[in-house]
mmCIF file of C-alpha atoms in Angstrom:
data_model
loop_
_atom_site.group_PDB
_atom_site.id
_atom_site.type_symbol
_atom_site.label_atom_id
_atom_site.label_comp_id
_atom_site.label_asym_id
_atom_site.label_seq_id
_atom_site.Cartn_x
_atom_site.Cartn_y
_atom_site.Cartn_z
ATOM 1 C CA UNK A 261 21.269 85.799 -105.908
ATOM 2 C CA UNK A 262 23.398 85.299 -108.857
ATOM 3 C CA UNK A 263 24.220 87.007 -112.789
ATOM 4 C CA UNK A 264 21.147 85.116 -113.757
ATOM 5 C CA UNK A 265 18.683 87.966 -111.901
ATOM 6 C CA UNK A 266 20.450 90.595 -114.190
ATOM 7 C CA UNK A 267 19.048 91.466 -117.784
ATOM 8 C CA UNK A 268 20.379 89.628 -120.635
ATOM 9 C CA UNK A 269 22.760 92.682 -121.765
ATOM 10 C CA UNK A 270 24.943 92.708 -118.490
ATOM 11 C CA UNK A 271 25.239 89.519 -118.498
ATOM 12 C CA UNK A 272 26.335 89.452 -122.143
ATOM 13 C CA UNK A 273 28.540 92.214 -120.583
ATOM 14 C CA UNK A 274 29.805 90.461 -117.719
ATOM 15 C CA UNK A 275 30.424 87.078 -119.532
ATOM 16 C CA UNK A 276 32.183 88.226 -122.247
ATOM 17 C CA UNK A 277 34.596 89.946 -119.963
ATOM 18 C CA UNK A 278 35.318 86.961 -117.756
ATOM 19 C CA UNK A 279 35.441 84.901 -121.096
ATOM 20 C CA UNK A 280 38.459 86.471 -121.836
ATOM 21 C CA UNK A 281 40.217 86.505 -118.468
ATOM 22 C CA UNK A 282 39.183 89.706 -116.761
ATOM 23 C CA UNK A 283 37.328 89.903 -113.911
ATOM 24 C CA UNK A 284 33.849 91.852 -114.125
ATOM 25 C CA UNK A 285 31.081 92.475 -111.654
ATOM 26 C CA UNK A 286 27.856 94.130 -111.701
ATOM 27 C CA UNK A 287 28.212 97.297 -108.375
ATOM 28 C CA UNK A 288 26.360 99.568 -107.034
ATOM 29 C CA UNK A 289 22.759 100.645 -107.219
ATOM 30 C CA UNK A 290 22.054 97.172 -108.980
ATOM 31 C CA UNK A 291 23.560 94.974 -106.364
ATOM 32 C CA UNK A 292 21.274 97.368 -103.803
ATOM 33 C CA UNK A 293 18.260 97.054 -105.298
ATOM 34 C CA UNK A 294 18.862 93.368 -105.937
ATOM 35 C CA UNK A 295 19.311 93.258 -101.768
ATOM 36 C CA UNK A 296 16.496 94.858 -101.421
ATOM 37 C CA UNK A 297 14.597 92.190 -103.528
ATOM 38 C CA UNK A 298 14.173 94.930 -106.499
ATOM 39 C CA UNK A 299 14.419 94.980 -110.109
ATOM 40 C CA UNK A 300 17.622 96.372 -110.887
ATOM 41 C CA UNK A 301 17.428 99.444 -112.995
ATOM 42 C CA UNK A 302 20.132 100.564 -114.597
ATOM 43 C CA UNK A 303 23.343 97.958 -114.411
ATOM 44 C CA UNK A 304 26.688 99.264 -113.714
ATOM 45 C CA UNK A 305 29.546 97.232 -114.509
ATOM 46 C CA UNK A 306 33.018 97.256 -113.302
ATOM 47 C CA UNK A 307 36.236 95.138 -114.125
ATOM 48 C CA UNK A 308 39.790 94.380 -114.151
ATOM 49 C CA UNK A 309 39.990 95.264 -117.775
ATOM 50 C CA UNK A 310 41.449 98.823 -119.609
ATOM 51 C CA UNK A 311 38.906 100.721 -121.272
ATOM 52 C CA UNK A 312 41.272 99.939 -124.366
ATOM 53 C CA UNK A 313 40.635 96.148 -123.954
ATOM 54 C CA UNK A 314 36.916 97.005 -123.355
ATOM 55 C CA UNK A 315 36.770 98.685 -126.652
ATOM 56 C CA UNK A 316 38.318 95.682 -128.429
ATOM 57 C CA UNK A 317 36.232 93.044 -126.778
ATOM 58 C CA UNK A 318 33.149 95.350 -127.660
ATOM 59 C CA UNK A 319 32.877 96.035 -131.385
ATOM 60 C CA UNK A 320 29.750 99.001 -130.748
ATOM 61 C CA UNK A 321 31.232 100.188 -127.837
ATOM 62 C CA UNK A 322 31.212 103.886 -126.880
ATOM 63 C CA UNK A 323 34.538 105.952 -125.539
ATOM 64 C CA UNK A 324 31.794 107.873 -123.189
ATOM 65 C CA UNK A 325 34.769 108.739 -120.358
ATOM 66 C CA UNK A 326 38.151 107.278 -121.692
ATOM 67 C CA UNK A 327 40.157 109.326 -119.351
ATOM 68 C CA UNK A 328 37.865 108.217 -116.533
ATOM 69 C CA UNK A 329 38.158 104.478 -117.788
ATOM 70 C CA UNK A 330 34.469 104.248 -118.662
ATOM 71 C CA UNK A 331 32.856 102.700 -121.882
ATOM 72 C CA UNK A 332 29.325 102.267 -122.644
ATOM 73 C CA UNK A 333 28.354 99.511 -124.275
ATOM 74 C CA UNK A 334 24.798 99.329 -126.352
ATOM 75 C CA UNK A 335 22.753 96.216 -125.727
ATOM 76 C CA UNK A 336 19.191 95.312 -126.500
ATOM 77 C CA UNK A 337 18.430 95.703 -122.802
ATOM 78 C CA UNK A 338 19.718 99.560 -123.019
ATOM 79 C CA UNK A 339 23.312 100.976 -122.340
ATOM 80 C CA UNK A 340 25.938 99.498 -120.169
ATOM 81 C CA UNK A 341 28.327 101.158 -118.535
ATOM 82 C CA UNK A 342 31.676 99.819 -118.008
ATOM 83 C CA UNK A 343 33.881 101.284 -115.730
ATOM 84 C CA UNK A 344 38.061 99.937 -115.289
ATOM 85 C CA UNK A 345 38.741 99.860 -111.583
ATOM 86 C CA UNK A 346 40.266 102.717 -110.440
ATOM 87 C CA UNK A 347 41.659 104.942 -107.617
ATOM 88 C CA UNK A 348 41.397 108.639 -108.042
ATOM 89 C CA UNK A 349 42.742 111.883 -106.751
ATOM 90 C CA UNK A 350 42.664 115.635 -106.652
ATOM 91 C CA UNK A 351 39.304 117.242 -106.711
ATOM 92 C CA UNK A 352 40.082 120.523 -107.724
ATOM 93 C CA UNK A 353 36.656 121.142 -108.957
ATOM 94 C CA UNK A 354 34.436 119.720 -106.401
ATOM 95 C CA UNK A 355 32.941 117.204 -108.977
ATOM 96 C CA UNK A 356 35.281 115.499 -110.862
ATOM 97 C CA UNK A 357 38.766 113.681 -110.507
ATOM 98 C CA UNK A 358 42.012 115.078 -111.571
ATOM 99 C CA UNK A 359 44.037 112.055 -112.003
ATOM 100 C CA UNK A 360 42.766 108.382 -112.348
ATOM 101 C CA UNK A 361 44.989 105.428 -112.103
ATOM 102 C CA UNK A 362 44.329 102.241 -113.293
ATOM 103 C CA UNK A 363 45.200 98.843 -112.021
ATOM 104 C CA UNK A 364 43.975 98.569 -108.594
ATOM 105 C CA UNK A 365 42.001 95.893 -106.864
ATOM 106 C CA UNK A 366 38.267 95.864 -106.558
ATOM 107 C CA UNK A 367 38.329 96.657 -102.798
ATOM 108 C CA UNK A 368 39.987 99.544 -103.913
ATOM 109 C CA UNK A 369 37.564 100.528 -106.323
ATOM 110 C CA UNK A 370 34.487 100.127 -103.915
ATOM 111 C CA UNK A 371 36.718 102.318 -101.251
ATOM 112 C CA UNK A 372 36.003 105.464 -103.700
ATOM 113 C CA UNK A 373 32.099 105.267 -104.213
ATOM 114 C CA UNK A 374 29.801 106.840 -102.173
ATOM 115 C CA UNK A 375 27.774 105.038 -99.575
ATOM 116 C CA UNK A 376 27.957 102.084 -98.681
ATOM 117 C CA UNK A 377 25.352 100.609 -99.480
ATOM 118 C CA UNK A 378 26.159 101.735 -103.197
ATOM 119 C CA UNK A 379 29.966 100.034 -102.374
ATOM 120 C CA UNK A 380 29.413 96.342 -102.937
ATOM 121 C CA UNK A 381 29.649 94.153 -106.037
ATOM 122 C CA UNK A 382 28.270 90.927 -106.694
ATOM 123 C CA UNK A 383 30.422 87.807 -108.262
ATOM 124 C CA UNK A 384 29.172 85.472 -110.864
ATOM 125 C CA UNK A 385 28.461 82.931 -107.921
ATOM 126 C CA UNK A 386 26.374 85.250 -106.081
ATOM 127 C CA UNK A 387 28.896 86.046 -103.131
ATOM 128 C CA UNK A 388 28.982 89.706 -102.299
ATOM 129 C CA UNK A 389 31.968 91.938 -102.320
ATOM 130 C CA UNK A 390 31.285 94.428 -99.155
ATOM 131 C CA UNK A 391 33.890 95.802 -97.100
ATOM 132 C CA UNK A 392 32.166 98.396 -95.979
ATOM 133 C CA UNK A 393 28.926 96.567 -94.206
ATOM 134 C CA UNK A 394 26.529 97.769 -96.786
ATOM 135 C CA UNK A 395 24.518 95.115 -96.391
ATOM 136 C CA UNK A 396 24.647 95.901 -92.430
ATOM 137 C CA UNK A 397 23.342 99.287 -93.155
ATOM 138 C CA UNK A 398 20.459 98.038 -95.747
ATOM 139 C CA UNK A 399 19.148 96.112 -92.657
ATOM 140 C CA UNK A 400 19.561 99.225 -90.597
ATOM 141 C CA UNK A 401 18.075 101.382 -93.225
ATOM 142 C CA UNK A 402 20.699 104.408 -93.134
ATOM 143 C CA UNK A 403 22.894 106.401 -95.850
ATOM 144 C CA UNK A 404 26.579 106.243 -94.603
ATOM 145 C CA UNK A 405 29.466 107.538 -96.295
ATOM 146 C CA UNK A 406 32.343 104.884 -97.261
ATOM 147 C CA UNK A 407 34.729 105.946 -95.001
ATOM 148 C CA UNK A 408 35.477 110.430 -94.195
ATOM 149 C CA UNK A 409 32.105 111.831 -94.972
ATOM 150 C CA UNK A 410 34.307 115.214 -94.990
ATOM 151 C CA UNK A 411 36.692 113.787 -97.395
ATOM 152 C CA UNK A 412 33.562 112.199 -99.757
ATOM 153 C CA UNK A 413 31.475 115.078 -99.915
ATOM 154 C CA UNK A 414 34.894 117.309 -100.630
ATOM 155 C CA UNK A 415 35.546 114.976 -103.554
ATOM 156 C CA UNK A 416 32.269 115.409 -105.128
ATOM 157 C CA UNK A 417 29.537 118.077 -103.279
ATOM 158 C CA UNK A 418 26.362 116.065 -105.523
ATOM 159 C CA UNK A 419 27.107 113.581 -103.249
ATOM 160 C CA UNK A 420 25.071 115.776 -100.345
ATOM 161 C CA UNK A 421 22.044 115.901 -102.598
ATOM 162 C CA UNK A 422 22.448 112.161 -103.437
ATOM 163 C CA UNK A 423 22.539 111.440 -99.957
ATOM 164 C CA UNK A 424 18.746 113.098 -99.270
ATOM 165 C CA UNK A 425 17.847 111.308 -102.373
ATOM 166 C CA UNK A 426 18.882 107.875 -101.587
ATOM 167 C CA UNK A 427 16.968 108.486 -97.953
ATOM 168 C CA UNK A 428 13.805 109.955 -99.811
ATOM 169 C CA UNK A 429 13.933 106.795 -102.585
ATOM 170 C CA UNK A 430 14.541 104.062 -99.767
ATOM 171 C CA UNK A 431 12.509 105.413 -97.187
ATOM 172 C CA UNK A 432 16.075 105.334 -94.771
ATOM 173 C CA UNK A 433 17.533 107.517 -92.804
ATOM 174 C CA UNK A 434 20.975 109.719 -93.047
ATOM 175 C CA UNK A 435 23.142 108.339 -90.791
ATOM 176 C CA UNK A 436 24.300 110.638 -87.907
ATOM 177 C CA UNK A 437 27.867 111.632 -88.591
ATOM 178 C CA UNK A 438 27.325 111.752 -92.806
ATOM 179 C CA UNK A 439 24.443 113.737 -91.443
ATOM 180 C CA UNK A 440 26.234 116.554 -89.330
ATOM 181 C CA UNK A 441 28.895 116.393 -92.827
ATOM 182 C CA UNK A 442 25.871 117.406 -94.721
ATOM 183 C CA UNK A 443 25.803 120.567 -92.878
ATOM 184 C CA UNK A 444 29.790 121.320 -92.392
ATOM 185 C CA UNK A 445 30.137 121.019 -96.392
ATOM 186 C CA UNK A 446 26.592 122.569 -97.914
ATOM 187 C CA UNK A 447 28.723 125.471 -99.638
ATOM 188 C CA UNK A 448 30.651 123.056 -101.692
ATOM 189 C CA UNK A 449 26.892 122.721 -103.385
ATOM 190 C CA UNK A 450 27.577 126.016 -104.825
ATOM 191 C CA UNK A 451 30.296 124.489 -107.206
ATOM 192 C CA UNK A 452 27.250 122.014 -108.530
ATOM 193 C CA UNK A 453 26.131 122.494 -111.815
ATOM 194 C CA UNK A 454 22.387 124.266 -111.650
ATOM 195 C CA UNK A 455 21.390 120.749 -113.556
ATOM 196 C CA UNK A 456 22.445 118.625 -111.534
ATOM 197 C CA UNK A 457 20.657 120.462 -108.508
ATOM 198 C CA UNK A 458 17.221 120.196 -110.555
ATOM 199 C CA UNK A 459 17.410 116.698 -111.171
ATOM 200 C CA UNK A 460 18.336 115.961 -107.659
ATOM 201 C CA UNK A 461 15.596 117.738 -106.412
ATOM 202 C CA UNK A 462 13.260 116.520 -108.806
ATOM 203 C CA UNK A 463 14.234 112.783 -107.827
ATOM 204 C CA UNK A 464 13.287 113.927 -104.185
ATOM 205 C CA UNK A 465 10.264 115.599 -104.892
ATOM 206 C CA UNK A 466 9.104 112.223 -107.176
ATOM 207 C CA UNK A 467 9.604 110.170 -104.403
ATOM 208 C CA UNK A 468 7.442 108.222 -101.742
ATOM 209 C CA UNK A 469 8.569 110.656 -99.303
ATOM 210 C CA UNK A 470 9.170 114.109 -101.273
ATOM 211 C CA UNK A 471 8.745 116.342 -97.866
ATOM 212 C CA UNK A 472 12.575 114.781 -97.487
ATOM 213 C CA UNK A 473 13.642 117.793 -99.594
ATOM 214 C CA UNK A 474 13.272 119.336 -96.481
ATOM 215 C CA UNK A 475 16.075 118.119 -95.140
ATOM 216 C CA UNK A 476 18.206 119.717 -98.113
ATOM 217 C CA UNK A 477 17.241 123.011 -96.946
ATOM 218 C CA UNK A 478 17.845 122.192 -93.286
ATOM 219 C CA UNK A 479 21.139 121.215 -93.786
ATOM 220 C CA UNK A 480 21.471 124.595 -96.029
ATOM 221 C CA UNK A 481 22.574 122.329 -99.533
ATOM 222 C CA UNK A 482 20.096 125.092 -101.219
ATOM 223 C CA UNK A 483 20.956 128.145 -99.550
ATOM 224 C CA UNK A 484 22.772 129.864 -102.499
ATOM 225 C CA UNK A 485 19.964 129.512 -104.696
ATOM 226 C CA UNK A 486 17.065 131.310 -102.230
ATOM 227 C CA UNK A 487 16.610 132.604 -98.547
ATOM 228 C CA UNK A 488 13.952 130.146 -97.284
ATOM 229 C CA UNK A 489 12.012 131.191 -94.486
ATOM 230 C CA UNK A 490 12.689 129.419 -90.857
ATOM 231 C CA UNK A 491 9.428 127.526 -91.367
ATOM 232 C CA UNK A 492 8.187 125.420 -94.112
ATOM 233 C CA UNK A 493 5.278 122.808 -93.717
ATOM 234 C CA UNK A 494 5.647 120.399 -96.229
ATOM 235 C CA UNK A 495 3.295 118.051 -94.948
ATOM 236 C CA UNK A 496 1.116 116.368 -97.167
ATOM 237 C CA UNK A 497 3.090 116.179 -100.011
ATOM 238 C CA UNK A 498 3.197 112.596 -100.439
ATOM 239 C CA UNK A 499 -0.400 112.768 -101.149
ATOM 240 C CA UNK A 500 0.041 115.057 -104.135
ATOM 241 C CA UNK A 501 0.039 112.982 -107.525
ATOM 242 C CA UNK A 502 3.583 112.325 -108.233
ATOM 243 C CA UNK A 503 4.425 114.186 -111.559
ATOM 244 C CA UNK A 504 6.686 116.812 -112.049
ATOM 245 C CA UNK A 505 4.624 119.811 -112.237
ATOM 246 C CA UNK A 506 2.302 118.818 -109.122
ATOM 247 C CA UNK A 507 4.877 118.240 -106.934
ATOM 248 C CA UNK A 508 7.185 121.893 -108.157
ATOM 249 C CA UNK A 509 4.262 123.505 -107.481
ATOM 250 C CA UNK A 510 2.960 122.250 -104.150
ATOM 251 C CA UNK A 511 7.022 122.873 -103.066
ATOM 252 C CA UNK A 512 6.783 126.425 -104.538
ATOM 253 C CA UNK A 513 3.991 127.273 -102.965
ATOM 254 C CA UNK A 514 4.617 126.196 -99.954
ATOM 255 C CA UNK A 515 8.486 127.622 -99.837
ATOM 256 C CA UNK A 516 8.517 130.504 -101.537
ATOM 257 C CA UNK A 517 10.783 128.894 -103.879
ATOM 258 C CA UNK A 518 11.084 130.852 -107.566
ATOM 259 C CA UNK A 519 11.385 128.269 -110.218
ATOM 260 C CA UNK A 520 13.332 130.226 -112.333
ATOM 261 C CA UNK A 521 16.290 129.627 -110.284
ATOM 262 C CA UNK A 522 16.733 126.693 -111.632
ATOM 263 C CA UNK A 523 16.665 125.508 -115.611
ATOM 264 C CA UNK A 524 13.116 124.272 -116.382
ATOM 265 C CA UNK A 525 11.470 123.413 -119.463
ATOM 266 C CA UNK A 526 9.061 126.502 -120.236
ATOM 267 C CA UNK A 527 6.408 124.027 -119.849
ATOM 268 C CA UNK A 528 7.182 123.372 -115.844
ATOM 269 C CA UNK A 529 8.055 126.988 -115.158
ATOM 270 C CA UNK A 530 4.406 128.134 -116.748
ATOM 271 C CA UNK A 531 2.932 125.418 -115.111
ATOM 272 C CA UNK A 532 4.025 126.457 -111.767
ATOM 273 C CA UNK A 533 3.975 130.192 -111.893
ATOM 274 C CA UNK A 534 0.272 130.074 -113.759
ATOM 275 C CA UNK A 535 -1.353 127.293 -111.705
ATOM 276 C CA UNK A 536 -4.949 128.965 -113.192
ATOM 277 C CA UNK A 537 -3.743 128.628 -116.376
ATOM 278 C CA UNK A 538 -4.613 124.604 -116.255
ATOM 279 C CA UNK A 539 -7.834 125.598 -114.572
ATOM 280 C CA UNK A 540 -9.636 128.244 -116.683
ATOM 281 C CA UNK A 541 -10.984 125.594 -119.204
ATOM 282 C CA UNK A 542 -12.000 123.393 -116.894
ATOM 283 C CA UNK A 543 -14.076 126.451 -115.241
ATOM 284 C CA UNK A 544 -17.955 125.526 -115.330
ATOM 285 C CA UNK A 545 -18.930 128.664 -116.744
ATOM 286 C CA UNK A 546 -17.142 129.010 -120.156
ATOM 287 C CA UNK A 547 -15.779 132.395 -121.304
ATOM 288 C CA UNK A 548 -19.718 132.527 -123.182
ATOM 289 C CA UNK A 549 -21.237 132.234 -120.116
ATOM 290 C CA UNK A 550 -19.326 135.504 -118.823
ATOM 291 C CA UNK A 551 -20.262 137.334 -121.885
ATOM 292 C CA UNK A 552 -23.910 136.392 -121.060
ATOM 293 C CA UNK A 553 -23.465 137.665 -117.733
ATOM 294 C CA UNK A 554 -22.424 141.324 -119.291
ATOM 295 C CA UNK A 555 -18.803 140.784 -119.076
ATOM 296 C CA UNK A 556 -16.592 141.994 -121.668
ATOM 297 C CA UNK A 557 -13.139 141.864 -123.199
ATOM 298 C CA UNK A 558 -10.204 142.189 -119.893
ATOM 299 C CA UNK A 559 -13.576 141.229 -117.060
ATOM 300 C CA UNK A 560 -13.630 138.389 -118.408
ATOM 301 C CA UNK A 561 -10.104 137.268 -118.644
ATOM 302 C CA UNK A 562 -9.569 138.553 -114.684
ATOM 303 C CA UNK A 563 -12.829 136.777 -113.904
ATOM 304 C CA UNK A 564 -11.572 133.343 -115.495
ATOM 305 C CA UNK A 565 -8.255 133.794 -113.375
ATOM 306 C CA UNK A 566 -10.142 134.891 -110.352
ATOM 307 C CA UNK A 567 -12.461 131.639 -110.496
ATOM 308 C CA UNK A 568 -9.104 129.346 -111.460
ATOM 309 C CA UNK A 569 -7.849 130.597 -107.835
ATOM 310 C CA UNK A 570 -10.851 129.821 -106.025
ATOM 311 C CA UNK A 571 -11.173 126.631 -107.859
ATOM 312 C CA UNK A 572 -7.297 125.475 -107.647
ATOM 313 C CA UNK A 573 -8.493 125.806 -103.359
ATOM 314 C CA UNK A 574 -12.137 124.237 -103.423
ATOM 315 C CA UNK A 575 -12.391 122.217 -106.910
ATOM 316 C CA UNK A 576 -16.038 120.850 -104.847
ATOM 317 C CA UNK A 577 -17.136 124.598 -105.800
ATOM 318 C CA UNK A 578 -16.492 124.253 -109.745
ATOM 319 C CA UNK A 579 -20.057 124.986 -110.124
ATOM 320 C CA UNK A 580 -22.169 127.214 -112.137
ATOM 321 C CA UNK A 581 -24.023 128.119 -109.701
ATOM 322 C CA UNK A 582 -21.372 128.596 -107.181
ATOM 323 C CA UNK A 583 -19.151 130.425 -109.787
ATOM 324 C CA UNK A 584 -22.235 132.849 -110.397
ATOM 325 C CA UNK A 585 -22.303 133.555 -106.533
ATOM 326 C CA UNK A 586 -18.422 134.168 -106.086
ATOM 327 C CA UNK A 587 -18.336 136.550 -109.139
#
């Protein structure tokens, strides 16, 4: 497993770093998935270099997080971030670093990421930088914090979410003591931008095992945004098709969950909230067919909805005749 299993832009990216004396790797999610015998994604790149000399060796370059030392770099294969290694300190927000010093090594670097099996890098001879025995815990299939889980999920509180995520994605397990952190450090989640929360939850939900958002409610990550009730049965939901609006709705419905406590496209919020909506013109008795029947005007809209319901529960019984009967 070398560069050459990358996409052509991070490798342009990569080699033109090491071309002029810094050292680069590719980290993270890509070196994961590349474990794992995936496609990488997205390629994350990190190197000895200052975002200044990152800028000069990349002509299109974009100052995306100067004062975080990262620079995305356009290629034909998509965006590349670039990322100087770094050690960072004071989390006053619960999100973001205070202060950000450059010119550490990259064993520092990895020791600030989150898990470990998101903390390794991978050099141009295939070798893998982990000091942290990610690759130990992609055999074992478990999400564990790089080092403190306390001290991780105090840094940055998306981390909890990311952590069900990851599990959900991979099909692993939290491991025990990040697990029981989960739990001691749910409030932080309240600092988390309303966003950020959605798009967790949506990569959950979207996943081969979306009842895992369970386990964000067990360990109370969503507790400021609704009082769940002390059981929820979300078996099943793997079976749902996995697009956005079928899989809100199924976890609405079977939660309790109001949408609107989260920012949704109008689209998804209708969607969920009006499931009949979808339904009515799919109805086997058209809104002509009630008229015939000797329904007028508001009878008929209540009778479309009505049907919808009963429909949405038994779509065998989308039937004229079976319509007729129920109304």
């Amino acid at each position: 497993m070398t560069w050459k299993a990358l996409n052509a832009g991070a490798r342009y990216c990569l080699e033109t770093l090491t071309g002029a004396g810094c050292a680069a790797y590719p980290v993270g999610g890509c070196v994961r998935d590349l474990l794992l015998g995936r496609m990488p994604g997205d390629v994350d790149v990190c190197t000895a270099a200052r975002p200044e000399q990152v800028m000069a060796l990349f002509p299109r370059a974009v100052p995306t997080g100067l004062q975080h030392g990262t620079v995305t770099v356009p290629t034909e294969d998509g965006n590349i971030e670039i990322t100087t290694f770094r050690r960072e300190e004071g989390y006053a927000d619960a999100r973001h670093p205070g202060r950000v010093e450059f010119g550490v090594s990259i064993e520092e670097d990895l020791s600030r990421r989150d898990f470990t099996v998101n903390a390794m890098a991978l050099t141009a001879e295939g070798k893998v930088l982990d000091p942290f025995d990610g690759q130990r815990d992609l055999e074992k299939k478990i999400i564990r914090c790089v080092g403190d889980p306390d001290k991780r999920f105090a840094e940055d509180a998306l981390r909890m979410l990311r952590a069900v995520r990851f599990a959900a994605q991979l099909g692993f397990e939290i491991e025990e003591n990040t697990a029981a952190a989960l739990k001691r450090n749910a409030h932080r989640v309240e600092k988390v931008s309303r966003e950020r929360i959605k798009a967790e939850m949506e990569k959950t939900l979207l996943s081969p095992r979306p009842q895992m958002v369970g386990q964000m409610i067990a360990a109370g990550l969503l507790s400021h945004l609704y009082a769940f009730p002390p059981r929820i049965d979300l078996s099943g939901m793997e079976k749902v098709p996995p697009t956005s609006l079928e899989r809100w709705r199924r976890f609405c419905s079977a939660t309790g969950f109001p949408i609107t406590s989260l920012p949704v496209e109008r689209t998804l919020r209708r969607g969920v909230e009006h499931p009949e909506a979808a339904v009515i013109p799919t109805l086997a008795l058209t809104a002509q067919d009630l008229m015939d029947l000797g329904l007028k005007g508001p009878e008929i809209s209540a009778a479309q909805r009505k049907l919808a319901f009963h429909v949405l529960e038994k779509p065998e019984e989308n039937t004229a005749e079976k319509l007729k009967e129920i109304l």
